[in-house]
Amino acid sequence: MGVEMTSAVQATQLTAEDIARLRRESRRENWGRAWYKFSRNPLSLIGAGTIIFVVCLAIFAPWIAPYPEHVKPFTDFANASQPPSSQHWFGTDEIGRDILSRVIYGYRFSLTMGVTVLAIVVPIGVVLGLVAGYFQHRWPDTLIMRTTDIFLAVPPLILALAIASILEPNLFNAMIAVSLTWWPWYTRLVYSITTGLRNEFFVTASQVTGASTSHIIFREILPNCVSPIFTKMSLDMGWVIIIGASLSFVGLGVQPPKPGLGTMVASGTRYLPDDWWISAFPALAIVVVVLGFNLLGDGLRDLFAAEDG
Amino acid sequence: MNLLIFIGKRIFHAIFVILGLAIVIFAVARIMPGDPVRLAVGSRAPQWVVDNMREQMHLNDPIPVQFGYWLRDAAQGDFGISLVTRRNVAEDVREFFPATLELALFALTISLTGALLLGTIAARHKDKWIDNIIRIFSYLGIVTPSFVFAIIFILIFAFALDWLPAIGRLSNGVEPPPRVTGFYTIDSLLIGDLATFWDAIRHLILPALALAMASMAQEARITRSSMADNLTKDYIASARALGVSEGLIMRRFLLKPSLIPTVSIVGMDFAAGLGNAFLVELIFNWPGLSRYGMNAMLSKDLNAISAVILSFGIVFVLVNLLVDILVARLDPRISLSAGGGS
C-alpha cells in the first residue's frame, strides 16, 4: 500500500512548484464558490452592503458629515430643535446641532468600540479555549473553564455597567469593561470544538510524528475553529454595539459633547414626543448597524454550515 | 437515579460558581481607586474617625483575612451600609428585589408564550408569507435595544393611545397589598383584592414587553428552526403514515424534542433580561433592584453594588441550574451521560 502510493507520486512527478500552484488554484476556486453561495442569499448581501456603507461613513466622516463642526462643543439656538429638512436631513437637536452629522460621527465610536473589544477578546478567549480544550480533564482545563463559569455567572450588561461605573466613565473604560465580560464566550466556543477534535486521527498523527504542542494547537486545531469564530465575531459586533449604546444611554460610555449613539437617544427622550427626531434617528442608526452585522453573521453561518455539511 | 446524580453535580457546581463570584466581587471592590472609609464617612470627618472606621472594617488586616470577614458577613446577608440610602444594603435588596423578579418573570412568561406561538406558526407555514413576516419581526426584535423598545412602547401605548400606565408599579392612590411575597400581583390576589391586582398587571405589561422582545424574537427563531428540522424526520413521516392526527403529532411527538434548544437558551435570555432591566427600570421608574443598582453604580456606592451583583449572580446561577435540570428531563441522554461516569 505504502509502496504503491510512493510510486504513484513519483509517476506524476509533482514538483514543489506544482503543488504550490495547485494549492493556489484550489484556494481561488474555494473563494469563488464561497462568494457564489454567499451572493445567492439576498439577506447576506444586504447585511454586507450595510456594513460596508456604515464603515465608509465612519472612516470618511469628516468629508461626508454635512456639519462636522457640530460634533465639537457647538450651539446654535436659532436653529434648535428643527424638524428634518433639506438642510438637516435628520433635524437638529435641542441646542441646534445637526443630528445627521452627529450620527455619522457616532458610528465612529460604535465601530471603534466593537472592533477594539473584539480585538482584545478574540485572541485571549481563543487561546484560552484551545489550551483548555487540548488539556481536557487536566489542570489547565479546570482552571480556565471554572474561571469562565464565574465570569458568565453575571449577566454581561450588569457586569459591564458595574465595572464601567467603578472606573472613570469614558469610551476607553467602557471597552475594558465589555472586554472583561466577553472573552469567556470565545473560550467556551473554541473549547467545545477543541475537545471534539483532540482525539481525531490528524491530531494523534501529529503527536506521533513528534510535533510540538504549540504546533498541534495552532496549526492543526485552530484552523478548524476559524469559521465559527468569524460567524460569532460578526454577530458579536452587533451585541457589543448594543451594549456600548446601553452604557452610553445611562451615561457610562461616550461622554457628551462627543456624539455616542446611546447618549443621543438618552438626551432626546426629554423632548419626546414632540421633537421625536432627536431620539429617533440615533436609535434607528443603532438598529441599522446591528441588523447589518446580524444579517452578515447569519449569512456566514449558513455558508460555513453548507461547507461542513 | 442518573438524574439525581446529575442534579447533585449541578448543585455542587452552582455553589462553586457563587463562591468564585464572591471572590471576584471582593477583589474588584478592593482594587477600586479611592479609600472606602473616606467615601463612607465623608471628606470632612476627623482622622481619628477614619482610623476607628478602618479598624472596624478590618481594613488593616491582610487581604485574605479581610476576605474571610467579608464572606462571613455576606453569607449572613450583611453587606454593610449603603452610602446613598444610608440603610442596611441587605434590607434594600430585600425590599427592591421582588419588584425586579416579578418584572423579569412576567417578561419571561410573555417571551416564552409568544416565542412558542410564533415559532410553531412559522414552522408549520415554513417559507410562506406568514413565516417571512415572523422572520422580519424576529430580526427587528433581536437588533433593537430594549431601551428603544421601552421608549417606543411608552410613546405608543401610554402617550398616544393612553391604554396603559408608563410609570411605577401601581397607580397613584392605590395602596400596595400587605407584603407576603413582594410580588404585587400575588400579594393582591392573596387578599382577594382584584382591583389592585388588575392595576399591578397593567403596570407590568409595558416594561415586561420591552424586556421580553429580544428573547421572544431569539426563542421564536430557535423554536422555528428546531421544529422545521424535526418535521422532516422519519418518525414524523411514519406517524403520519400510520394515520396519527396532525394535532396529536404536534403535541406528542414534535413539541417535546423541539423544546430542548429553546429551553436551553432561556437561562441566557433571562440573564440578558436582568441586564436590560437596568435600563428598562430606569425608563419606567420601576422601583426594583435594577434601578437601585443603577443608582448605586452612578454614585459609586460600593457596598450596594457588591450586594446587587451577588444577588443577580445567585439568581442567574439558580435559573441556569433549573434550566439544566429541565433540559435533562426533556432529553434523557444528558442525565444518562452524566450518570455514566465522566
XYZ file of C-alpha atoms in Angstrom:
651
model
C 0.000 0.000 0.000
C 2.656 2.483 1.071
C 4.925 1.434 -1.777
C 2.139 1.880 -4.321
C 1.419 5.360 -3.126
C 5.042 6.442 -3.328
C 5.314 5.157 -6.852
C 2.109 6.944 -7.800
C 3.522 10.197 -6.550
C 6.767 9.581 -8.387
C 4.940 8.728 -11.574
C 3.181 12.110 -11.727
C 6.423 13.883 -10.763
C 4.870 16.768 -8.857
C 7.421 19.428 -8.045
C 7.069 21.772 -5.099
C 6.108 24.481 -7.555
C 3.295 22.393 -8.967
C 1.943 21.746 -5.503
C 2.027 25.443 -4.666
C 0.235 26.255 -7.928
C -2.427 23.597 -7.324
C -2.944 24.904 -3.819
C -3.375 28.465 -5.091
C -5.855 27.321 -7.705
C -7.917 25.300 -5.305
C -7.912 28.178 -2.857
C -9.127 30.571 -5.547
C -11.769 28.053 -6.523
C -12.924 27.750 -2.904
C -13.200 31.501 -2.532
C -15.123 31.717 -5.771
C -17.517 29.011 -4.672
C -17.971 30.626 -1.255
C -18.699 34.014 -2.804
C -21.187 32.431 -5.203
C -23.048 30.768 -2.341
C -22.901 33.909 -0.230
C -24.173 36.140 -3.008
C -27.127 33.826 -3.657
C -28.652 34.928 -0.353
C -30.060 38.451 -0.708
C -30.180 38.975 3.064
C -26.447 38.332 3.418
C -25.763 40.785 0.610
C -27.934 43.442 2.270
C -26.054 42.830 5.511
C -22.642 43.068 3.875
C -23.717 46.181 1.954
C -24.981 47.859 5.117
C -21.728 47.160 6.932
C -19.598 48.474 4.073
C -21.782 51.589 3.914
C -21.543 52.225 7.673
C -17.802 51.579 7.772
C -17.303 54.071 4.916
C -19.437 56.632 6.758
C -17.336 56.186 9.882
C -13.969 56.321 8.136
C -14.794 59.290 5.909
C -16.954 61.076 8.480
C -15.107 64.437 8.264
C -15.791 64.596 4.492
C -19.292 63.062 4.490
C -20.877 64.742 7.505
C -22.573 67.968 6.345
C -21.684 69.866 9.548
C -18.552 68.267 11.035
C -18.129 71.175 13.462
C -21.373 70.124 15.200
C -19.689 67.204 16.963
C -17.498 69.610 18.926
C -18.820 71.904 21.641
C -21.245 73.895 19.494
C -24.514 75.685 19.987
C -26.839 77.416 17.558
C -30.009 78.222 19.439
C -31.528 79.970 16.428
C -31.692 76.582 14.711
C -32.508 74.465 17.784
C -34.979 71.564 17.553
C -35.652 71.915 13.833
C -37.582 69.020 12.273
C -35.971 67.115 9.394
C -35.497 69.346 6.339
C -33.343 69.550 3.224
C -30.613 71.366 5.204
C -30.793 68.972 8.143
C -31.981 65.556 6.912
C -32.350 64.212 10.445
C -33.289 67.577 12.002
C -31.372 69.410 14.709
C -31.180 68.736 18.444
C -32.109 70.910 21.414
C -29.032 73.127 21.010
C -29.081 73.349 17.241
C -26.616 70.621 16.241
C -27.162 68.677 13.019
C -28.248 65.171 14.019
C -27.149 63.503 10.778
C -23.572 64.711 11.297
C -23.604 63.535 14.883
C -24.991 60.126 13.904
C -22.229 59.697 11.303
C -19.616 60.503 13.942
C -21.499 58.339 16.416
C -20.837 55.366 14.139
C -17.130 56.047 14.629
C -17.463 55.451 18.359
C -19.719 52.417 17.933
C -17.437 50.725 15.432
C -14.295 51.633 17.390
C -15.853 50.019 20.408
C -16.874 46.884 18.533
C -13.546 46.436 16.771
C -11.435 47.148 19.856
C -13.418 44.851 22.117
C -13.218 42.008 19.619
C -9.522 42.656 19.028
C -8.919 42.242 22.765
C -11.371 39.455 23.411
C -10.965 37.093 20.466
C -7.215 36.308 20.789
C -7.423 35.888 24.578
C -10.626 33.857 24.514
C -9.488 31.668 21.628
C -6.054 30.835 23.076
C -7.549 30.008 26.472
C -10.180 27.827 24.806
C -7.565 25.980 22.759
C -5.358 25.351 25.783
C -8.235 24.261 27.999
C -9.659 22.013 25.311
C -6.344 20.400 24.397
C -5.579 19.630 28.045
C -9.090 18.409 28.764
C -9.509 16.834 32.231
C -6.137 18.245 33.333
C -5.486 21.307 35.476
C -5.430 23.959 32.685
C -8.900 22.805 31.683
C -10.226 23.037 35.235
C -8.615 26.382 35.947
C -9.676 28.094 32.719
C -13.157 26.683 32.349
C -14.116 27.231 36.005
C -12.959 30.843 35.649
C -15.184 31.311 32.616
C -18.092 29.855 34.623
C -17.598 32.538 37.240
C -17.441 35.363 34.713
C -20.513 34.009 32.959
C -22.437 33.933 36.244
C -23.290 37.620 35.970
C -25.332 38.904 33.050
C -22.790 40.691 30.782
C -24.567 44.034 30.750
C -24.698 44.144 34.567
C -21.022 43.282 34.903
C -20.102 45.835 32.222
C -22.213 48.514 33.923
C -20.628 47.758 37.289
C -17.061 47.811 36.006
C -17.644 50.911 33.886
C -19.183 52.692 36.865
C -16.316 51.821 39.196
C -13.795 53.111 36.656
C -13.994 56.641 35.247
C -16.857 56.767 32.692
C -15.487 57.118 29.156
C -15.209 55.161 25.933
C -11.892 53.525 26.833
C -13.114 52.197 30.177
C -16.379 51.084 28.610
C -14.336 48.989 26.176
C -12.294 47.493 29.033
C -15.497 46.704 30.923
C -17.164 44.987 27.973
C -13.973 43.067 27.144
C -13.804 41.684 30.683
C -17.315 40.287 30.280
C -16.938 38.979 26.749
C -13.847 36.728 26.492
C -15.466 33.664 28.153
C -17.826 33.222 25.191
C -14.929 32.633 22.822
C -13.217 30.358 25.305
C -16.362 28.244 25.527
C -16.873 28.136 21.779
C -13.290 27.126 20.989
C -13.170 24.738 23.954
C -16.142 22.775 22.687
C -14.629 22.482 19.204
C -11.176 21.561 20.539
C -12.411 18.835 22.856
C -14.209 17.341 19.885
C -11.054 17.382 17.752
C -8.289 16.419 20.146
C -8.823 12.688 19.638
C -9.185 12.879 15.851
C -6.642 10.982 13.781
C -4.946 14.056 12.359
C -4.158 15.258 15.878
C -2.944 11.869 17.062
C -0.878 11.579 13.903
C 0.941 14.856 14.580
C 1.536 13.802 18.163
C 3.044 10.538 16.954
C 5.308 12.286 14.465
C 6.604 14.419 17.326
C 5.001 17.756 16.533
C 5.212 20.287 19.343
C 2.145 21.093 21.405
C 2.036 24.630 20.073
C 2.205 23.335 16.500
C -0.718 20.982 17.146
C -2.797 23.628 18.870
C -2.211 26.497 16.460
C -1.558 24.766 13.128
C -3.712 21.647 13.384
C -6.652 22.531 15.647
C -7.012 26.322 15.303
C -7.741 26.304 11.536
C -10.786 24.150 12.265
C -12.173 26.787 14.611
C -11.906 29.689 12.192
C -15.333 29.634 10.583
C -17.410 29.516 13.794
C -15.167 32.233 15.241
C -15.792 34.522 12.274
C -19.529 33.898 12.424
C -19.569 34.693 16.104
C -17.471 37.823 15.586
C -19.939 39.202 13.079
C -22.912 38.567 15.371
C -20.962 39.894 18.372
C -20.140 43.189 16.656
C -23.868 43.811 16.849
C -24.149 42.826 20.509
C -21.130 44.861 21.549
C -22.555 47.899 19.760
C -25.854 47.441 21.623
C -24.044 47.088 24.957
C -21.941 50.146 24.151
C -25.086 52.091 23.319
C -26.681 50.879 26.560
C -23.659 52.027 28.558
C -23.702 55.446 26.939
C -27.510 55.623 27.319
C -27.058 55.683 31.105
C -24.008 57.949 30.894
C -21.295 55.332 31.442
C -19.920 55.298 27.901
C -19.079 58.021 25.415
C -19.306 61.329 27.246
C -21.058 64.401 25.839
C -20.442 66.516 23.850
C -18.997 63.563 21.944
C -21.821 62.002 19.908
C -22.390 58.492 21.275
C -25.491 56.971 19.690
C -26.863 55.865 23.079
C -26.078 59.263 24.597
C -28.028 60.958 21.820
C -31.063 58.713 22.309
C -31.000 59.409 26.040
C -30.713 63.167 25.721
C -33.553 63.238 23.212
C -36.021 61.407 25.469
C -36.637 64.645 27.365
C -38.149 66.196 24.235
C -40.442 63.324 23.315
C -42.926 63.039 21.734
C -42.916 66.495 20.102
C -39.279 66.591 18.952
C -39.204 62.884 18.145
C -36.316 63.126 15.651
C -33.706 63.890 18.325
C -34.019 60.358 19.729
C -35.490 58.523 16.773
C -32.674 58.849 14.235
C -29.830 57.820 16.553
C -31.981 54.853 17.673
C -32.631 53.949 14.059
C -28.902 54.224 13.366
C -28.196 51.638 16.088
C -30.829 49.293 14.681
C -29.445 49.596 11.133
C -25.845 48.761 12.001
C -26.757 45.913 14.372
C -29.131 44.485 11.775
C -26.331 44.641 9.203
C -23.970 42.627 11.383
C -26.695 40.106 12.198
C -27.611 39.535 8.559
C -23.941 39.176 7.687
C -23.359 36.770 10.572
C -26.330 34.613 9.616
C -25.111 34.585 6.029
C -21.660 33.436 7.160
C -23.164 30.743 9.351
C -25.259 29.343 6.522
C -22.210 29.477 4.287
C -19.984 27.554 6.696
C -22.765 25.127 7.581
C -23.164 24.312 3.895
C -19.399 23.825 3.563
C -19.182 21.453 6.501
C -22.357 19.553 5.632
C -31.066 7.879 39.805
C -28.972 9.220 36.987
C -30.990 12.406 37.110
C -30.241 12.726 40.839
C -26.501 12.355 40.287
C -26.765 14.942 37.527
C -28.650 17.363 39.794
C -26.145 16.813 42.608
C -23.267 17.664 40.314
C -25.010 20.780 39.054
C -25.746 21.999 42.590
C -22.128 21.489 43.609
C -21.083 23.415 40.531
C -23.529 26.238 41.321
C -22.131 26.643 44.846
C -18.614 26.757 43.446
C -19.558 29.446 40.934
C -21.240 31.613 43.566
C -18.164 31.392 45.792
C -15.945 32.308 42.865
C -18.181 35.228 42.066
C -17.862 36.417 45.663
C -14.072 36.379 45.303
C -14.228 38.373 42.069
C -16.570 40.964 43.564
C -14.403 41.308 46.647
C -11.295 41.724 44.500
C -12.924 44.383 42.313
C -14.171 46.253 45.372
C -10.659 46.302 46.842
C -8.970 47.283 43.592
C -11.262 50.240 43.130
C -9.446 53.564 43.334
C -10.325 55.685 46.360
C -10.463 54.963 50.068
C -13.681 53.146 51.055
C -13.505 54.659 54.526
C -13.238 58.216 53.225
C -16.129 57.504 50.882
C -18.186 56.205 53.787
C -17.524 58.931 56.364
C -17.147 61.905 54.044
C -14.181 64.158 53.393
C -14.592 66.372 56.454
C -14.541 63.639 59.105
C -11.558 63.915 61.509
C -8.675 61.479 61.182
C -9.465 59.522 64.379
C -12.917 58.654 62.989
C -11.256 57.334 59.857
C -8.771 55.282 61.901
C -11.523 53.822 64.055
C -13.533 53.011 60.983
C -10.555 51.322 59.321
C -10.178 49.089 62.375
C -13.930 48.387 62.406
C -13.982 47.481 58.731
C -10.912 45.225 59.228
C -9.048 47.186 56.554
C -5.754 46.907 58.469
C -5.779 43.120 58.240
C -4.158 41.127 55.423
C -6.324 40.747 52.306
C -7.237 37.043 52.794
C -8.372 37.782 56.359
C -10.405 40.710 55.051
C -11.995 38.376 52.544
C -12.835 35.965 55.359
C -14.667 38.708 57.243
C -16.381 39.920 54.110
C -17.534 36.430 53.136
C -18.793 35.723 56.667
C -20.831 38.905 56.646
C -22.049 38.351 53.094
C -23.168 34.818 53.912
C -25.275 36.285 56.701
C -26.673 38.790 54.258
C -24.715 41.685 55.734
C -23.181 43.918 53.084
C -22.788 46.994 55.256
C -24.494 50.351 54.883
C -25.461 51.910 51.588
C -23.761 55.241 51.034
C -26.821 56.610 49.271
C -29.871 55.381 51.161
C -27.903 55.224 54.457
C -29.683 51.989 55.192
C -28.537 48.404 55.515
C -27.868 47.170 51.985
C -29.369 43.767 52.705
C -32.613 45.470 53.703
C -32.602 47.438 50.469
C -32.054 44.264 48.472
C -34.927 42.524 50.234
C -37.169 45.491 49.592
C -36.354 46.054 45.932
C -35.627 42.578 44.610
C -39.225 41.274 44.392
C -40.198 44.096 42.039
C -37.410 43.158 39.623
C -38.110 39.433 39.882
C -41.806 39.996 39.277
C -40.990 42.061 36.204
C -38.417 39.568 34.899
C -40.660 36.537 35.439
C -43.590 38.293 33.793
C -41.322 39.139 30.861
C -40.150 35.517 30.723
C -43.752 34.302 30.578
C -44.556 36.716 27.771
C -41.456 35.856 25.772
C -41.813 32.068 26.084
C -45.520 32.057 25.248
C -45.011 34.403 22.341
C -41.969 32.533 21.085
C -43.625 29.109 21.125
C -46.672 30.514 19.387
C -44.734 32.377 16.716
C -42.178 29.596 16.287
C -44.843 26.933 15.808
C -46.807 29.036 13.340
C -43.654 29.850 11.381
C -42.534 26.204 11.291
C -45.941 24.962 10.122
C -46.074 27.569 7.374
C -42.402 27.413 6.501
C -41.403 29.748 3.632
C -44.930 31.131 3.293
C -45.674 34.839 3.782
C -46.528 34.418 7.465
C -43.148 32.768 8.086
C -41.453 35.723 6.409
C -43.370 38.236 8.499
C -42.395 36.392 11.678
C -38.799 36.311 10.483
C -38.752 40.088 9.934
C -40.307 40.564 13.366
C -37.618 38.325 14.896
C -34.820 40.268 13.270
C -36.224 43.576 14.477
C -36.691 42.149 17.960
C -33.122 40.943 18.137
C -31.408 44.060 16.800
C -33.407 46.725 18.644
C -32.016 47.644 22.088
C -34.512 47.171 24.901
C -34.306 50.836 25.878
C -35.502 51.769 22.396
C -38.441 49.390 22.724
C -39.196 50.907 26.110
C -39.348 54.411 24.637
C -41.429 53.309 21.636
C -43.944 51.471 23.832
C -44.334 54.438 26.151
C -44.913 56.742 23.193
C -47.483 54.481 21.543
C -49.390 52.811 24.368
C -49.060 55.389 27.127
C -48.899 58.765 25.331
C -50.682 58.321 22.014
C -53.297 55.702 22.865
C -53.383 56.174 26.635
C -54.160 52.484 27.158
C -51.574 51.600 29.766
C -49.673 53.413 32.515
C -45.986 54.108 31.856
C -44.562 54.716 35.310
C -44.253 52.806 38.565
C -45.800 49.590 39.887
C -49.217 50.951 40.931
C -51.345 53.987 40.137
C -51.304 56.980 42.481
C -53.601 56.397 45.422
C -53.616 52.614 45.119
C -52.228 51.094 48.306
C -49.706 48.274 47.841
C -51.062 44.974 49.217
C -49.671 43.675 52.532
C -46.276 42.156 51.820
C -46.058 38.391 51.657
C -44.008 37.610 48.545
C -43.341 41.189 47.497
C -44.987 40.423 44.140
C -47.891 42.881 43.962
C -49.834 40.573 41.655
C -49.616 37.582 44.005
C -49.999 39.570 47.222
C -53.126 41.322 45.985
C -54.642 38.014 44.900
C -53.876 36.557 48.335
C -56.149 39.128 49.978
C -58.631 38.902 47.121
C -58.156 42.495 46.007
C -58.860 42.218 42.286
C -58.740 45.970 41.609
C -55.147 46.195 42.865
C -54.263 43.010 41.021
C -55.529 44.449 37.762
C -53.712 47.725 38.378
C -50.452 45.851 39.039
C -50.840 43.807 35.853
C -51.497 46.929 33.797
C -48.319 48.490 35.151
C -46.336 45.334 34.398
C -47.285 44.993 30.738
C -45.215 47.728 29.067
C -41.896 47.246 30.905
C -42.217 43.464 30.693
C -42.951 43.671 26.986
C -39.908 45.905 26.445
C -37.789 43.336 28.271
C -39.383 40.368 26.523
C -38.984 41.481 22.910
C -35.370 40.425 22.421
C -35.699 36.992 23.997
C -39.065 36.383 22.343
C -37.504 37.032 18.953
C -34.490 34.863 19.693
C -36.531 31.987 21.094
C -39.066 32.167 18.258
C -36.269 31.751 15.724
C -34.824 28.784 17.546
C -38.207 27.122 18.033
C -38.978 27.584 14.360
C -35.749 26.054 13.141
C -35.807 23.082 15.510
C -39.464 22.389 14.711
C -38.882 22.713 10.997
C -35.940 20.314 11.385
C -37.912 17.761 13.330
C -40.860 17.970 10.928
C -38.702 16.400 8.222
C -37.618 13.494 10.459
C -38.602 9.954 9.570
C -40.523 9.280 12.749
C -42.929 12.097 11.959
C -43.429 10.746 8.452
C -44.119 7.276 9.826
C -46.535 8.663 12.402
C -48.376 10.423 9.559
C -48.330 7.234 7.514
C -49.878 5.384 10.439
C -52.719 7.889 10.377
C -51.914 9.768 13.587
C -53.742 13.087 13.558
C -51.767 16.252 12.865
C -52.670 17.761 16.228
C -51.511 14.695 18.130
C -48.240 14.645 16.195
C -47.699 18.274 17.146
C -48.389 17.808 20.836
C -46.978 14.351 21.429
C -44.069 13.933 19.097
C -42.992 17.328 17.901
C -43.243 19.753 20.775
C -41.056 18.000 23.327
C -37.902 17.423 21.279
C -38.302 20.819 19.636
C -38.468 22.496 23.031
C -34.955 21.431 24.050
C -32.983 24.087 22.116
C -35.469 26.766 23.153
C -35.409 25.870 26.840
C -31.632 25.634 26.896
C -31.265 29.285 25.860
C -33.926 30.524 28.284
C -31.267 30.863 31.000
C -29.143 33.086 28.779
C -32.152 35.122 27.739
C -33.227 35.549 31.341
C -29.749 36.866 32.115
C -29.901 39.302 29.231
C -33.318 40.356 30.545
C -31.931 41.016 34.027
C -29.214 43.116 32.419
C -31.628 45.066 30.268
C -33.820 45.596 33.322
C -31.164 48.070 34.455
C -32.171 50.398 31.636
C -35.848 49.496 31.430
C -36.474 50.063 35.140
C -34.770 53.420 34.864
C -37.036 54.433 31.972
C -40.264 53.140 33.555
C -39.262 54.392 37.001
C -39.806 50.849 38.253
C -38.786 50.627 41.914
C -36.766 47.418 41.569
C -33.300 46.186 42.400
C -32.014 47.084 38.952
C -32.942 50.729 39.314
C -31.474 50.639 42.819
C -28.302 49.044 41.431
C -28.138 51.563 38.600
C -28.333 54.449 41.059
C -25.734 52.755 43.262
C -23.430 52.469 40.268
C -23.918 56.067 39.234
C -22.991 57.191 42.765
C -20.204 54.568 43.230
C -21.942 53.046 46.238
C -19.640 50.051 46.564
C -21.455 48.056 49.248
C -24.687 48.309 47.342
C -23.024 47.417 44.016
C -21.450 44.280 45.542
C -24.741 43.156 47.026
C -26.696 43.792 43.836
C -24.221 41.934 41.643
C -24.029 38.993 44.014
C -27.842 38.851 44.207
C -28.191 38.839 40.435
C -25.381 36.300 40.160
C -27.127 33.948 42.587
C -30.471 34.275 40.807
C -28.831 33.707 37.451
C -26.943 30.635 38.684
C -30.159 29.221 40.152
C -32.038 29.856 36.905
C -29.306 28.087 34.958
C -29.491 25.191 37.396
C -33.245 24.945 36.818
C -32.792 25.155 33.068
C -30.152 22.396 33.124
C -32.438 20.127 35.127
C -35.368 20.899 32.844
C -33.334 20.159 29.732
C -32.034 16.945 31.308
C -35.624 15.882 31.946
C -36.632 16.709 28.392
C -33.576 14.999 26.947
C -32.781 11.752 28.816
C -29.446 11.417 27.009
C -27.956 14.258 29.087
C -28.629 12.802 32.526
C -27.659 9.346 31.262
C -24.251 10.549 30.142
C -23.753 12.464 33.397
C -24.581 9.390 35.486
C -22.356 7.121 33.447
C -19.101 8.478 34.790
C -17.140 11.273 33.061
